Amino acid sequence: MSDDRLESNPVPEEEYMFFGDDDADRAPSLADAIGCWKIIIADDDPEVHQVTKLVLSDFEFDGKKLVFHSALTAAEAEQLLVEHPDTALILLDVVMEEEDSGLKLVKYIREQLKNNAIRIILRTGQPGQAPEKLVIMNYDINDYKEKTELTSQKLFTAIVSSLRSYRDIKVIESNKNGLEEIIKASSTIFELQSMKKFASGVLTQLTSIVHLHKNALHCSLAVTKDEADIFILAASGDFTVPENHRLRDVVDDSIAADIERSFMDKSSRFYDDRLVIYVRSKTGIENVNFLNGFQSLSEWDRYLIEIYCANVTIAFENIYLNQEVENTQKEIIFTMGEITETRSKETGYHVKRVAEYSKLLALAYGLPEEEAETIRLASPMHDVGKVGIPDDILNKPGKLTDDEFEVIKTHASIGHSMLKHSQIKLLNAAAIIAHQHHEHYDGSGYPNGLKGENIHIYGRIIAIADVFDALGSERVYKKAWELPEIIDLFKAERGKHFDPALVDIFLSNIEGMMQIRGKYTDQKVF
């Protein structure tokens, strides 16, 4: 295009000066871009770029200066928009390499880039080719200026208006994103069922909601009969330490004092460079979250945090109550298992040993920690069906008759019937174990003659743990076996009574099995 577009009504000489070539072409440094408004000048006339930069050289809005990026074609502008998605404003010429390049670029910005935040000021030297009324109605622009009327004052006013709009749009967008994070975080936090995961989740979500520093602590107040102390449940960033450390052993005195004061006052505190959030459950359990390493928080950020913490309080209460229920269930299961063993006059530590053996084998087999723990907790119920066996058969000192043995065998089905209707994961596992721990790998076991991997892995694991402990323990009908005898039996029954892969794992971990027996010993030890 010719240069006469500015000459028909030139900007008054006193209102602009040319930049030198070095200044006009200088690429903004990283330091320039920090805390600045990015503006793209898209115009095929280099003089327009120079004049615009000169007029706005001292411009500052909301404490931030301008950083310019220049494009002489629509294609160059497209590339800049991709490279700088946080551009606040584009000063866009209509006619560049094509007569409607600017209008096509508007469509590209709004429809392809889906960028509705950037402000678009259309500048044209040929208004006849792009009539204002038509353009403003058909294209999503924010202002329309003829270059002949665009004095430095009008440009200044247009820039201020556009940046103010961009700022407010970004604030609304940020607030919307923050609320979405709150909803997402609240949903996620209610799914966390362990206190450790809960505490870590709270830290992660708090820092992401308002883009805080990674340094964070989640602390809990532990109160005993004689004293109270503060422990770290979770930590991130520079504070990362194993959980359950005493607060004073990990952080400096100033941070510890902030957290202790929050516990003492039972209140949250917001500072310019840190925040301390107090959370208390209905049952009286107290927690404090500490975050630092940021500049400042807006009122909206504080509002988001307060909303989130209200949800955290509810979630914390639910997790605490859920853990109480789970702990009660575990106690009941262990107690029932011990009662069963006591009734059959077997050793009180039998269920504890079987539980620990089974977890060791499960982990060595490759089951996840959580599933191995489920097996450990459910295993004490393996013989619960013996409550339905008459005492004279259950505790008979001599050899059982065939009929008596048939009665004994029913304990597997009785135990399964007692537990199978529960919806609790732990009791479901216990039902499987009670039902299948006497099945044999070769199909010769009871009650259903299951074979190979048709026997649940829980049943195959408990079969080894139970027999190992039974052989090594003294009972009313037998003496305890010596370890070499037990090992010989397992080798002989590999692939018959027992899963051959589990027998190999058992033999490879015999030292660990013996350590468990030594920890929970009865009267006789190998």
Short mmCIF file of C-alpha atoms in Angstrom, two decimals:
data_model
loop_
_atom_site.label_atom_id
_atom_site.label_comp_id
_atom_site.label_asym_id
_atom_site.label_seq_id
_atom_site.Cartn_x
_atom_site.Cartn_y
_atom_site.Cartn_z
CA MET A 1 0.00 0.00 0.00
CA SER A 2 1.10 3.64 -0.60
CA ASP A 3 2.10 5.92 2.28
CA ASP A 4 -0.49 8.63 1.50
CA ARG A 5 -2.95 7.24 4.05
CA LEU A 6 -1.36 9.27 6.84
CA GLU A 7 -0.60 12.29 4.68
CA SER A 8 -4.22 13.27 3.93
CA ASN A 9 -4.60 14.54 7.50
CA PRO A 10 -1.31 13.99 9.25
CA VAL A 11 -0.98 13.85 13.01
CA PRO A 12 0.19 17.27 14.24
CA GLU A 13 3.96 17.40 14.30
CA GLU A 14 4.15 18.30 17.97
CA GLU A 15 2.26 15.12 18.91
CA TYR A 16 4.80 12.59 17.67
CA MET A 17 8.46 11.93 16.95
CA PHE A 18 10.10 9.06 15.12
CA PHE A 19 11.89 6.33 17.03
CA GLY A 20 15.36 5.51 15.78
CA ASP A 21 15.66 2.28 13.81
CA ASP A 22 17.33 0.49 16.70
CA ASP A 23 14.47 1.34 19.05
CA ALA A 24 11.76 0.43 16.59
CA ASP A 25 13.17 -3.01 15.85
CA ARG A 26 14.32 -3.89 19.36
CA ALA A 27 12.71 -7.12 20.61
CA PRO A 28 11.33 -6.83 24.15
CA SER A 29 13.46 -8.63 26.71
CA LEU A 30 12.05 -11.03 29.30
CA ALA A 31 12.46 -8.31 31.91
CA ASP A 32 10.39 -5.95 29.74
CA ALA A 33 7.51 -8.43 29.58
CA ILE A 34 7.16 -8.99 33.32
CA GLY A 35 4.26 -7.03 34.73
CA CYS A 36 3.46 -5.33 31.41
CA TRP A 37 0.56 -5.09 28.97
CA LYS A 38 1.35 -6.77 25.65
CA ILE A 39 0.18 -4.92 22.54
CA ILE A 40 0.42 -6.09 18.91
CA ILE A 41 0.60 -3.46 16.18
CA ALA A 42 -0.54 -5.06 12.92
CA ASP A 43 -0.05 -2.61 10.05
CA ASP A 44 1.82 -2.73 6.74
CA ASP A 45 3.12 0.82 7.21
CA PRO A 46 6.34 0.92 9.29
CA GLU A 47 5.75 4.61 10.04
CA VAL A 48 2.50 3.74 11.85
CA HIS A 49 4.45 1.42 14.14
CA GLN A 50 6.99 4.12 14.92
CA VAL A 51 4.40 6.80 15.61
CA THR A 52 2.30 4.50 17.81
CA LYS A 53 5.29 3.47 19.91
CA LEU A 54 6.42 7.05 20.29
CA VAL A 55 3.01 8.37 21.37
CA LEU A 56 2.67 5.57 23.93
CA SER A 57 6.31 5.49 25.06
CA ASP A 58 5.53 6.81 28.54
CA PHE A 59 2.15 5.14 28.85
CA GLU A 60 1.34 3.33 32.08
CA PHE A 61 -1.95 1.81 33.24
CA ASP A 62 -2.68 0.12 36.55
CA GLY A 63 1.01 0.26 37.43
CA LYS A 64 2.10 -1.62 34.28
CA LYS A 65 3.84 -0.37 31.15
CA LEU A 66 3.39 -1.50 27.54
CA VAL A 67 5.39 -4.03 25.54
CA PHE A 68 4.95 -3.83 21.75
CA HIS A 69 5.11 -6.58 19.14
CA SER A 70 5.03 -5.54 15.49
CA ALA A 71 3.54 -7.32 12.47
CA LEU A 72 3.57 -5.94 8.92
CA THR A 73 1.22 -8.64 7.61
CA ALA A 74 -1.78 -10.57 8.89
CA ALA A 75 0.29 -13.77 8.69
CA GLU A 76 2.93 -12.26 10.99
CA ALA A 77 0.18 -11.14 13.35
CA GLU A 78 -1.26 -14.67 13.45
CA GLN A 79 2.13 -16.01 14.49
CA LEU A 80 2.51 -13.37 17.21
CA LEU A 81 -0.94 -14.18 18.58
CA VAL A 82 0.01 -17.83 18.88
CA GLU A 83 3.33 -16.98 20.54
CA HIS A 84 1.74 -14.44 22.89
CA PRO A 85 -1.73 -15.67 23.88
CA ASP A 86 -1.70 -13.21 26.81
CA THR A 87 -1.72 -10.18 24.46
CA ALA A 88 -4.11 -7.60 25.85
CA LEU A 89 -4.73 -5.49 22.75
CA ILE A 90 -4.18 -5.50 19.00
CA LEU A 91 -4.13 -2.29 16.94
CA LEU A 92 -5.21 -3.72 13.61
CA ASP A 93 -5.11 -2.24 10.13
CA VAL A 94 -7.84 -3.36 7.72
CA VAL A 95 -5.83 -3.32 4.48
CA MET A 96 -2.48 -5.10 4.54
CA GLU A 97 -1.37 -7.83 2.10
CA GLU A 98 -5.04 -8.06 1.06
CA GLU A 99 -7.85 -5.52 1.15
CA ASP A 100 -9.63 -7.37 3.96
CA SER A 101 -6.63 -8.87 5.82
CA GLY A 102 -7.58 -7.17 9.08
CA LEU A 103 -11.17 -8.37 8.94
CA LYS A 104 -10.02 -11.94 8.26
CA LEU A 105 -7.66 -11.67 11.21
CA VAL A 106 -10.59 -10.66 13.46
CA LYS A 107 -12.39 -13.86 12.44
CA TYR A 108 -9.22 -15.88 13.09
CA ILE A 109 -8.81 -14.42 16.59
CA ARG A 110 -12.39 -14.95 17.69
CA GLU A 111 -13.33 -18.15 15.87
CA GLN A 112 -10.14 -20.18 15.55
CA LEU A 113 -8.08 -19.02 18.51
CA LYS A 114 -11.26 -18.68 20.61
CA ASN A 115 -9.65 -15.62 22.17
CA ASN A 116 -12.48 -13.45 23.44
CA ALA A 117 -10.40 -11.52 25.95
CA ILE A 118 -8.02 -9.64 23.65
CA ARG A 119 -9.30 -6.17 22.75
CA ILE A 120 -9.31 -5.34 19.02
CA ILE A 121 -9.08 -1.74 17.83
CA LEU A 122 -9.54 -1.57 14.08
CA ARG A 123 -7.61 1.30 12.43
CA THR A 124 -8.12 2.13 8.79
CA GLY A 125 -6.89 4.77 6.39
CA GLN A 126 -9.56 3.84 3.85
CA PRO A 127 -12.92 3.84 5.66
CA GLY A 128 -14.76 3.46 2.35
CA GLN A 129 -13.45 -0.09 2.00
CA ALA A 130 -14.61 -1.02 5.52
CA PRO A 131 -17.56 1.16 6.53
CA GLU A 132 -17.75 1.57 10.32
CA LYS A 133 -21.42 0.58 10.71
CA LEU A 134 -21.00 -2.58 8.66
CA VAL A 135 -17.78 -3.63 10.35
CA ILE A 136 -18.89 -2.95 13.93
CA MET A 137 -22.05 -5.02 13.39
CA ASN A 138 -20.53 -7.97 11.54
CA TYR A 139 -17.13 -8.30 13.24
CA ASP A 140 -16.38 -8.80 16.91
CA ILE A 141 -14.19 -5.74 17.37
CA ASN A 142 -14.08 -3.37 20.33
CA ASP A 143 -13.36 -0.04 18.64
CA TYR A 144 -13.14 1.48 15.18
CA LYS A 145 -10.86 4.41 14.36
CA GLU A 146 -9.99 6.24 11.18
CA LYS A 147 -6.28 6.98 11.10
CA THR A 148 -6.95 10.58 10.08
CA GLU A 149 -8.85 11.24 13.32
CA LEU A 150 -6.58 9.26 15.63
CA THR A 151 -4.63 11.94 17.50
CA SER A 152 -2.33 11.01 20.36
CA GLN A 153 -5.01 11.92 22.91
CA LYS A 154 -7.67 9.80 21.23
CA LEU A 155 -5.23 6.90 20.94
CA PHE A 156 -4.39 7.28 24.64
CA THR A 157 -8.08 7.23 25.56
CA ALA A 158 -8.78 4.21 23.36
CA ILE A 159 -5.85 2.28 24.86
CA VAL A 160 -6.92 3.04 28.45
CA SER A 161 -10.50 1.99 27.73
CA SER A 162 -9.40 -1.23 26.05
CA LEU A 163 -6.91 -2.21 28.75
CA ARG A 164 -9.47 -1.50 31.45
CA SER A 165 -11.91 -3.84 29.69
CA TYR A 166 -9.22 -6.51 29.20
CA ARG A 167 -8.22 -6.30 32.86
CA ASP A 168 -11.83 -6.71 34.03
CA ILE A 169 -12.44 -9.60 31.63
CA LYS A 170 -9.34 -11.41 32.93
CA VAL A 171 -10.45 -10.84 36.52
CA ILE A 172 -13.87 -12.32 35.74
CA GLU A 173 -12.21 -15.19 33.88
CA SER A 174 -9.87 -15.81 36.79
CA ASN A 175 -12.76 -15.75 39.23
CA LYS A 176 -14.69 -18.19 37.04
CA ASN A 177 -11.69 -20.50 36.86
CA GLY A 178 -11.27 -20.20 40.61
CA LEU A 179 -14.87 -21.22 41.21
CA GLU A 180 -14.47 -24.13 38.79
CA GLU A 181 -11.38 -25.21 40.73
CA ILE A 182 -13.39 -24.99 43.95
CA ILE A 183 -16.13 -27.22 42.53
CA LYS A 184 -13.60 -29.67 41.11
CA ALA A 185 -11.50 -29.68 44.28
CA SER A 186 -14.53 -30.12 46.51
CA SER A 187 -15.67 -33.10 44.45
CA THR A 188 -12.23 -34.66 44.55
CA ILE A 189 -11.60 -34.04 48.22
CA PHE A 190 -14.79 -35.87 49.19
CA GLU A 191 -13.47 -38.96 47.39
CA LEU A 192 -10.27 -39.13 49.45
CA GLN A 193 -10.72 -41.69 52.18
CA SER A 194 -7.37 -41.70 53.97
CA MET A 195 -6.22 -38.85 56.19
CA LYS A 196 -2.79 -38.80 54.54
CA LYS A 197 -4.24 -38.49 51.01
CA PHE A 198 -6.74 -35.96 52.28
CA ALA A 199 -4.06 -33.74 53.78
CA SER A 200 -1.92 -33.91 50.64
CA GLY A 201 -4.96 -33.20 48.47
CA VAL A 202 -5.83 -30.12 50.48
CA LEU A 203 -2.35 -28.68 49.96
CA THR A 204 -2.31 -29.40 46.23
CA GLN A 205 -5.73 -27.90 45.64
CA LEU A 206 -5.20 -24.83 47.79
CA THR A 207 -2.04 -23.90 45.90
CA SER A 208 -3.68 -24.43 42.51
CA ILE A 209 -6.90 -22.54 43.28
CA VAL A 210 -5.13 -19.21 43.77
CA HIS A 211 -1.80 -20.10 42.12
CA LEU A 212 0.17 -19.92 45.34
CA HIS A 213 3.71 -21.05 46.01
CA LYS A 214 4.35 -24.78 46.30
CA ASN A 215 5.52 -24.47 49.93
CA ALA A 216 2.72 -25.69 52.16
CA LEU A 217 2.06 -27.57 55.40
CA HIS A 218 -0.97 -29.41 56.75
CA CYS A 219 -0.73 -29.76 60.53
CA SER A 220 -2.85 -31.54 63.11
CA LEU A 221 -3.16 -30.94 66.84
CA ALA A 222 -2.71 -34.14 68.82
CA VAL A 223 -3.98 -33.96 72.40
CA THR A 224 -3.09 -36.56 74.99
CA LYS A 225 -3.88 -36.78 78.69
CA ASP A 226 -0.75 -34.91 79.69
CA GLU A 227 0.08 -32.63 76.76
CA ALA A 228 -0.79 -31.31 73.32
CA ASP A 229 1.55 -31.20 70.34
CA ILE A 230 1.36 -30.28 66.66
CA PHE A 231 2.30 -32.81 63.98
CA ILE A 232 2.69 -32.49 60.20
CA LEU A 233 0.20 -34.63 58.26
CA ALA A 234 1.39 -33.53 54.81
CA ALA A 235 3.91 -31.12 53.31
CA SER A 236 5.01 -29.86 49.90
CA GLY A 237 7.80 -27.81 48.32
CA ASP A 238 10.65 -26.85 50.61
CA PHE A 239 8.72 -28.25 53.58
CA THR A 240 8.54 -31.81 52.22
CA VAL A 241 9.23 -34.22 55.07
CA PRO A 242 7.90 -37.63 56.12
CA GLU A 243 4.46 -37.25 57.65
CA ASN A 244 3.82 -37.31 61.41
CA HIS A 245 6.90 -35.24 62.30
CA ARG A 246 6.59 -32.75 65.13
CA LEU A 247 6.16 -29.24 63.76
CA ARG A 248 8.97 -27.72 65.84
CA ASP A 249 11.40 -30.38 64.56
CA VAL A 250 10.92 -29.28 60.94
CA VAL A 251 10.17 -25.55 60.54
CA ASP A 252 11.74 -22.38 61.89
CA ASP A 253 10.38 -20.54 64.92
CA SER A 254 8.47 -17.86 62.98
CA ILE A 255 6.43 -20.37 60.97
CA ALA A 256 5.83 -22.52 64.03
CA ALA A 257 4.65 -19.43 65.93
CA ASP A 258 2.15 -18.57 63.16
CA ILE A 259 0.69 -22.08 63.22
CA GLU A 260 0.63 -22.30 67.01
CA ARG A 261 -1.12 -18.92 67.24
CA SER A 262 -3.78 -20.11 64.80
CA PHE A 263 -4.42 -23.21 66.90
CA MET A 264 -4.53 -21.11 70.06
CA ASP A 265 -6.88 -18.45 68.66
CA LYS A 266 -8.87 -20.98 66.61
CA SER A 267 -8.84 -18.61 63.64
CA SER A 268 -7.38 -18.16 60.15
CA ARG A 269 -4.95 -15.36 59.37
CA PHE A 270 -4.10 -13.71 56.04
CA TYR A 271 -0.78 -11.92 55.66
CA ASP A 272 0.84 -10.21 52.67
CA ASP A 273 3.25 -13.10 52.07
CA ARG A 274 1.62 -16.08 53.79
CA LEU A 275 -1.67 -17.46 54.99
CA VAL A 276 -2.61 -19.67 57.94
CA ILE A 277 -5.95 -21.49 57.64
CA TYR A 278 -7.63 -23.02 60.68
CA VAL A 279 -10.07 -25.93 60.18
CA ARG A 280 -12.02 -27.63 62.96
CA SER A 281 -14.32 -30.63 62.58
CA LYS A 282 -17.59 -31.06 64.46
CA THR A 283 -15.94 -33.70 66.61
CA GLY A 284 -13.26 -31.24 67.68
CA ILE A 285 -10.35 -32.39 65.54
CA GLU A 286 -8.25 -29.34 64.67
CA ASN A 287 -6.05 -28.75 61.62
CA VAL A 288 -4.08 -25.80 60.25
CA ASN A 289 -2.83 -25.25 56.69
CA PHE A 290 0.14 -22.94 56.19
CA LEU A 291 1.20 -21.55 52.79
CA ASN A 292 3.86 -18.97 51.95
CA GLY A 293 6.05 -17.62 49.15
CA PHE A 294 3.61 -15.37 47.28
CA GLN A 295 3.22 -11.62 46.84
CA SER A 296 -0.31 -10.87 48.03
CA LEU A 297 -3.86 -12.16 47.90
CA SER A 298 -6.82 -10.27 46.52
CA GLU A 299 -10.13 -10.16 48.33
CA TRP A 300 -11.45 -12.62 45.77
CA ASP A 301 -8.58 -15.05 46.46
CA ARG A 302 -9.41 -14.92 50.16
CA TYR A 303 -13.07 -15.51 49.38
CA LEU A 304 -12.21 -18.59 47.29
CA ILE A 305 -10.01 -19.95 50.07
CA GLU A 306 -12.75 -19.44 52.65
CA ILE A 307 -15.27 -21.30 50.46
CA TYR A 308 -12.84 -24.12 49.93
CA CYS A 309 -11.99 -24.38 53.62
CA ALA A 310 -15.68 -24.62 54.49
CA ASN A 311 -15.89 -27.66 52.20
CA VAL A 312 -12.66 -29.05 53.60
CA THR A 313 -14.14 -28.93 57.10
CA ILE A 314 -17.08 -31.06 55.99
CA ALA A 315 -14.83 -33.49 54.11
CA PHE A 316 -12.47 -33.74 57.07
CA GLU A 317 -15.37 -34.62 59.34
CA ASN A 318 -16.57 -37.30 56.91
CA ILE A 319 -13.12 -38.86 56.62
CA TYR A 320 -12.63 -38.83 60.38
CA LEU A 321 -16.00 -40.50 60.96
CA ASN A 322 -15.30 -42.98 58.17
CA GLN A 323 -11.98 -43.90 59.76
CA GLU A 324 -13.70 -44.36 63.09
CA VAL A 325 -16.16 -46.77 61.45
CA GLU A 326 -13.33 -48.62 59.67
CA ASN A 327 -11.30 -48.91 62.88
CA THR A 328 -14.35 -50.27 64.66
CA GLN A 329 -14.91 -52.80 61.88
CA LYS A 330 -11.28 -53.93 62.09
CA GLU A 331 -11.49 -54.36 65.85
CA ILE A 332 -14.70 -56.36 65.54
CA ILE A 333 -13.19 -58.63 62.86
CA PHE A 334 -10.06 -59.31 64.91
CA THR A 335 -12.09 -59.85 68.06
CA MET A 336 -14.43 -62.31 66.32
CA GLY A 337 -11.45 -64.17 64.91
CA GLU A 338 -9.83 -64.41 68.34
CA ILE A 339 -13.10 -65.55 69.94
CA THR A 340 -13.35 -68.33 67.35
CA GLU A 341 -9.80 -69.49 68.03
CA THR A 342 -10.36 -69.34 71.81
CA ARG A 343 -13.46 -71.48 71.49
CA SER A 344 -11.48 -74.11 69.61
CA LYS A 345 -8.81 -73.89 72.34
CA GLU A 346 -6.17 -72.74 69.86
CA THR A 347 -3.50 -70.16 70.62
CA GLY A 348 -4.56 -66.53 70.93
CA TYR A 349 -1.83 -65.28 68.57
CA HIS A 350 -2.82 -67.61 65.74
CA VAL A 351 -5.01 -65.02 63.99
CA LYS A 352 -2.36 -62.30 64.37
CA ARG A 353 0.32 -64.50 62.87
CA VAL A 354 -1.87 -65.64 59.99
CA ALA A 355 -2.74 -62.01 59.30
CA GLU A 356 0.90 -60.96 59.11
CA TYR A 357 1.96 -64.04 57.12
CA SER A 358 -0.79 -63.39 54.59
CA LYS A 359 0.21 -59.77 54.05
CA LEU A 360 3.86 -60.72 53.59
CA LEU A 361 2.89 -63.35 50.99
CA ALA A 362 0.45 -61.01 49.23
CA LEU A 363 3.08 -58.30 48.83
CA ALA A 364 5.71 -60.79 47.65
CA TYR A 365 3.16 -62.14 45.15
CA GLY A 366 2.85 -58.61 43.75
CA LEU A 367 -0.51 -57.46 45.06
CA PRO A 368 -0.86 -53.73 45.78
CA GLU A 369 -0.27 -52.51 49.33
CA GLU A 370 -3.95 -51.67 49.79
CA GLU A 371 -5.11 -55.13 48.73
CA ALA A 372 -2.46 -56.84 50.83
CA GLU A 373 -3.71 -54.85 53.83
CA THR A 374 -7.27 -55.94 53.06
CA ILE A 375 -6.16 -59.58 53.16
CA ARG A 376 -4.36 -58.98 56.46
CA LEU A 377 -7.43 -57.41 58.03
CA ALA A 378 -9.87 -60.01 56.67
CA SER A 379 -7.80 -63.12 57.44
CA PRO A 380 -8.78 -63.39 61.14
CA MET A 381 -12.24 -64.46 59.97
CA HIS A 382 -10.97 -67.49 58.06
CA ASP A 383 -12.33 -69.96 60.63
CA VAL A 384 -15.34 -67.94 61.83
CA GLY A 385 -17.62 -70.76 60.66
CA LYS A 386 -16.33 -72.92 63.52
CA VAL A 387 -18.88 -71.21 65.74
CA GLY A 388 -21.36 -73.61 64.15
CA ILE A 389 -19.33 -76.74 64.98
CA PRO A 390 -20.20 -78.68 68.20
CA ASP A 391 -17.58 -78.48 70.97
CA ASP A 392 -17.18 -82.24 71.24
CA ILE A 393 -16.02 -82.39 67.63
CA LEU A 394 -14.16 -79.10 67.51
CA ASN A 395 -12.03 -79.90 70.57
CA LYS A 396 -11.76 -83.68 70.28
CA PRO A 397 -8.20 -84.65 71.28
CA GLY A 398 -8.03 -87.76 69.15
CA LYS A 399 -8.49 -88.52 65.49
CA LEU A 400 -11.82 -87.54 63.96
CA THR A 401 -14.11 -90.13 62.40
CA ASP A 402 -15.14 -89.68 58.78
CA ASP A 403 -18.54 -88.36 59.87
CA GLU A 404 -16.96 -85.93 62.33
CA PHE A 405 -14.60 -84.67 59.66
CA GLU A 406 -17.55 -84.04 57.36
CA VAL A 407 -19.05 -81.89 60.12
CA ILE A 408 -15.77 -80.00 60.55
CA LYS A 409 -15.64 -79.32 56.81
CA THR A 410 -18.94 -77.45 56.98
CA HIS A 411 -17.26 -74.56 58.80
CA ALA A 412 -16.08 -73.15 55.45
CA SER A 413 -19.63 -72.88 54.11
CA ILE A 414 -20.98 -71.66 57.45
CA GLY A 415 -18.41 -68.85 57.55
CA HIS A 416 -19.21 -67.87 53.99
CA SER A 417 -22.94 -67.79 54.72
CA MET A 418 -22.34 -65.54 57.74
CA LEU A 419 -20.34 -62.96 55.77
CA LYS A 420 -21.47 -63.07 52.15
CA HIS A 421 -24.38 -60.63 52.43
CA SER A 422 -22.28 -57.70 53.64
CA GLN A 423 -21.67 -54.70 51.36
CA ILE A 424 -18.45 -53.87 53.22
CA LYS A 425 -15.31 -54.51 51.18
CA LEU A 426 -13.44 -55.98 54.14
CA LEU A 427 -16.19 -58.45 54.99
CA ASN A 428 -16.52 -59.44 51.34
CA ALA A 429 -12.85 -60.39 51.39
CA ALA A 430 -13.40 -62.25 54.65
CA ALA A 431 -16.28 -64.20 53.07
CA ILE A 432 -14.02 -65.35 50.22
CA ILE A 433 -11.27 -66.35 52.63
CA ALA A 434 -13.63 -68.24 54.96
CA HIS A 435 -15.10 -70.11 51.99
CA GLN A 436 -11.96 -71.04 50.04
CA HIS A 437 -9.01 -71.39 52.40
CA HIS A 438 -9.43 -75.18 52.46
CA GLU A 439 -9.61 -75.60 48.69
CA HIS A 440 -6.61 -77.45 47.18
CA TYR A 441 -4.76 -76.41 44.06
CA ASP A 442 -5.27 -79.88 42.53
CA GLY A 443 -9.04 -79.78 43.18
CA SER A 444 -9.06 -82.20 46.14
CA GLY A 445 -10.08 -79.64 48.75
CA TYR A 446 -13.42 -78.52 50.15
CA PRO A 447 -16.18 -77.33 50.16
CA ASN A 448 -16.46 -77.02 46.34
CA GLY A 449 -13.42 -78.85 44.98
CA LEU A 450 -12.14 -75.76 43.18
CA LYS A 451 -8.95 -76.18 41.19
CA GLY A 452 -5.96 -74.03 40.27
CA GLU A 453 -6.64 -70.34 39.70
CA ASN A 454 -10.37 -70.91 40.06
CA ILE A 455 -9.51 -70.62 43.73
CA HIS A 456 -9.39 -66.91 44.61
CA ILE A 457 -5.89 -65.61 45.31
CA TYR A 458 -7.08 -64.69 48.83
CA GLY A 459 -7.95 -68.33 49.50
CA ARG A 460 -4.65 -69.59 48.07
CA ILE A 461 -2.64 -67.18 50.21
CA ILE A 462 -4.49 -67.93 53.45
CA ALA A 463 -4.20 -71.68 52.78
CA ILE A 464 -0.41 -71.41 53.06
CA ALA A 465 -0.43 -68.95 56.00
CA ASP A 466 -2.96 -71.04 57.97
CA VAL A 467 -1.29 -74.40 57.41
CA PHE A 468 2.17 -73.02 58.15
CA ASP A 469 1.01 -71.66 61.48
CA ALA A 470 -1.13 -74.70 62.35
CA LEU A 471 1.76 -77.10 61.76
CA GLY A 472 4.13 -75.02 63.86
CA SER A 473 1.69 -74.66 66.77
CA GLU A 474 0.73 -77.15 69.44
CA ARG A 475 -2.94 -78.18 69.39
CA VAL A 476 -5.08 -80.46 71.53
CA TYR A 477 -4.72 -83.21 68.94
CA LYS A 478 -1.00 -82.82 68.01
CA LYS A 479 2.46 -81.52 68.85
CA ALA A 480 4.11 -78.68 66.98
CA TRP A 481 6.21 -79.64 63.95
CA GLU A 482 9.83 -78.63 63.51
CA LEU A 483 10.65 -76.19 60.72
CA PRO A 484 12.48 -78.70 58.44
CA GLU A 485 9.44 -80.98 58.56
CA ILE A 486 7.14 -78.12 57.60
CA ILE A 487 9.37 -77.10 54.67
CA ASP A 488 9.46 -80.72 53.44
CA LEU A 489 5.66 -80.88 53.53
CA PHE A 490 5.25 -77.67 51.52
CA LYS A 491 7.71 -78.94 48.93
CA ALA A 492 5.81 -82.21 48.69
CA GLU A 493 2.43 -80.44 48.40
CA ARG A 494 3.62 -77.90 45.82
CA GLY A 495 1.04 -78.02 43.00
CA LYS A 496 -1.15 -80.40 45.02
CA HIS A 497 -2.48 -78.71 48.13
CA PHE A 498 -0.83 -75.37 47.45
CA ASP A 499 -0.35 -72.96 44.54
CA PRO A 500 3.18 -73.78 43.27
CA ALA A 501 4.04 -70.09 42.66
CA LEU A 502 3.01 -69.21 46.21
CA VAL A 503 4.99 -72.13 47.64
CA ASP A 504 8.11 -70.76 45.91
CA ILE A 505 7.37 -67.30 47.35
CA PHE A 506 6.80 -68.82 50.79
CA LEU A 507 10.13 -70.69 50.71
CA SER A 508 11.95 -67.56 49.50
CA ASN A 509 10.50 -65.58 52.40
CA ILE A 510 10.79 -68.16 55.17
CA GLU A 511 13.05 -65.86 57.18
CA GLY A 512 10.40 -63.15 57.22
CA MET A 513 7.75 -65.72 58.19
CA MET A 514 9.92 -66.83 61.12
CA GLN A 515 10.41 -63.22 62.25
CA ILE A 516 6.64 -62.83 62.46
CA ARG A 517 6.35 -66.06 64.45
CA GLY A 518 9.04 -64.80 66.82
CA LYS A 519 7.16 -61.52 67.34
CA TYR A 520 3.84 -63.23 68.14
CA THR A 521 5.08 -66.34 69.87
CA ASP A 522 3.05 -68.75 72.01
CA GLN A 523 4.60 -71.38 74.24
CA LYS A 524 6.72 -73.19 71.68
CA VAL A 525 9.07 -71.66 69.13
CA PHE A 526 11.04 -73.56 66.46
#
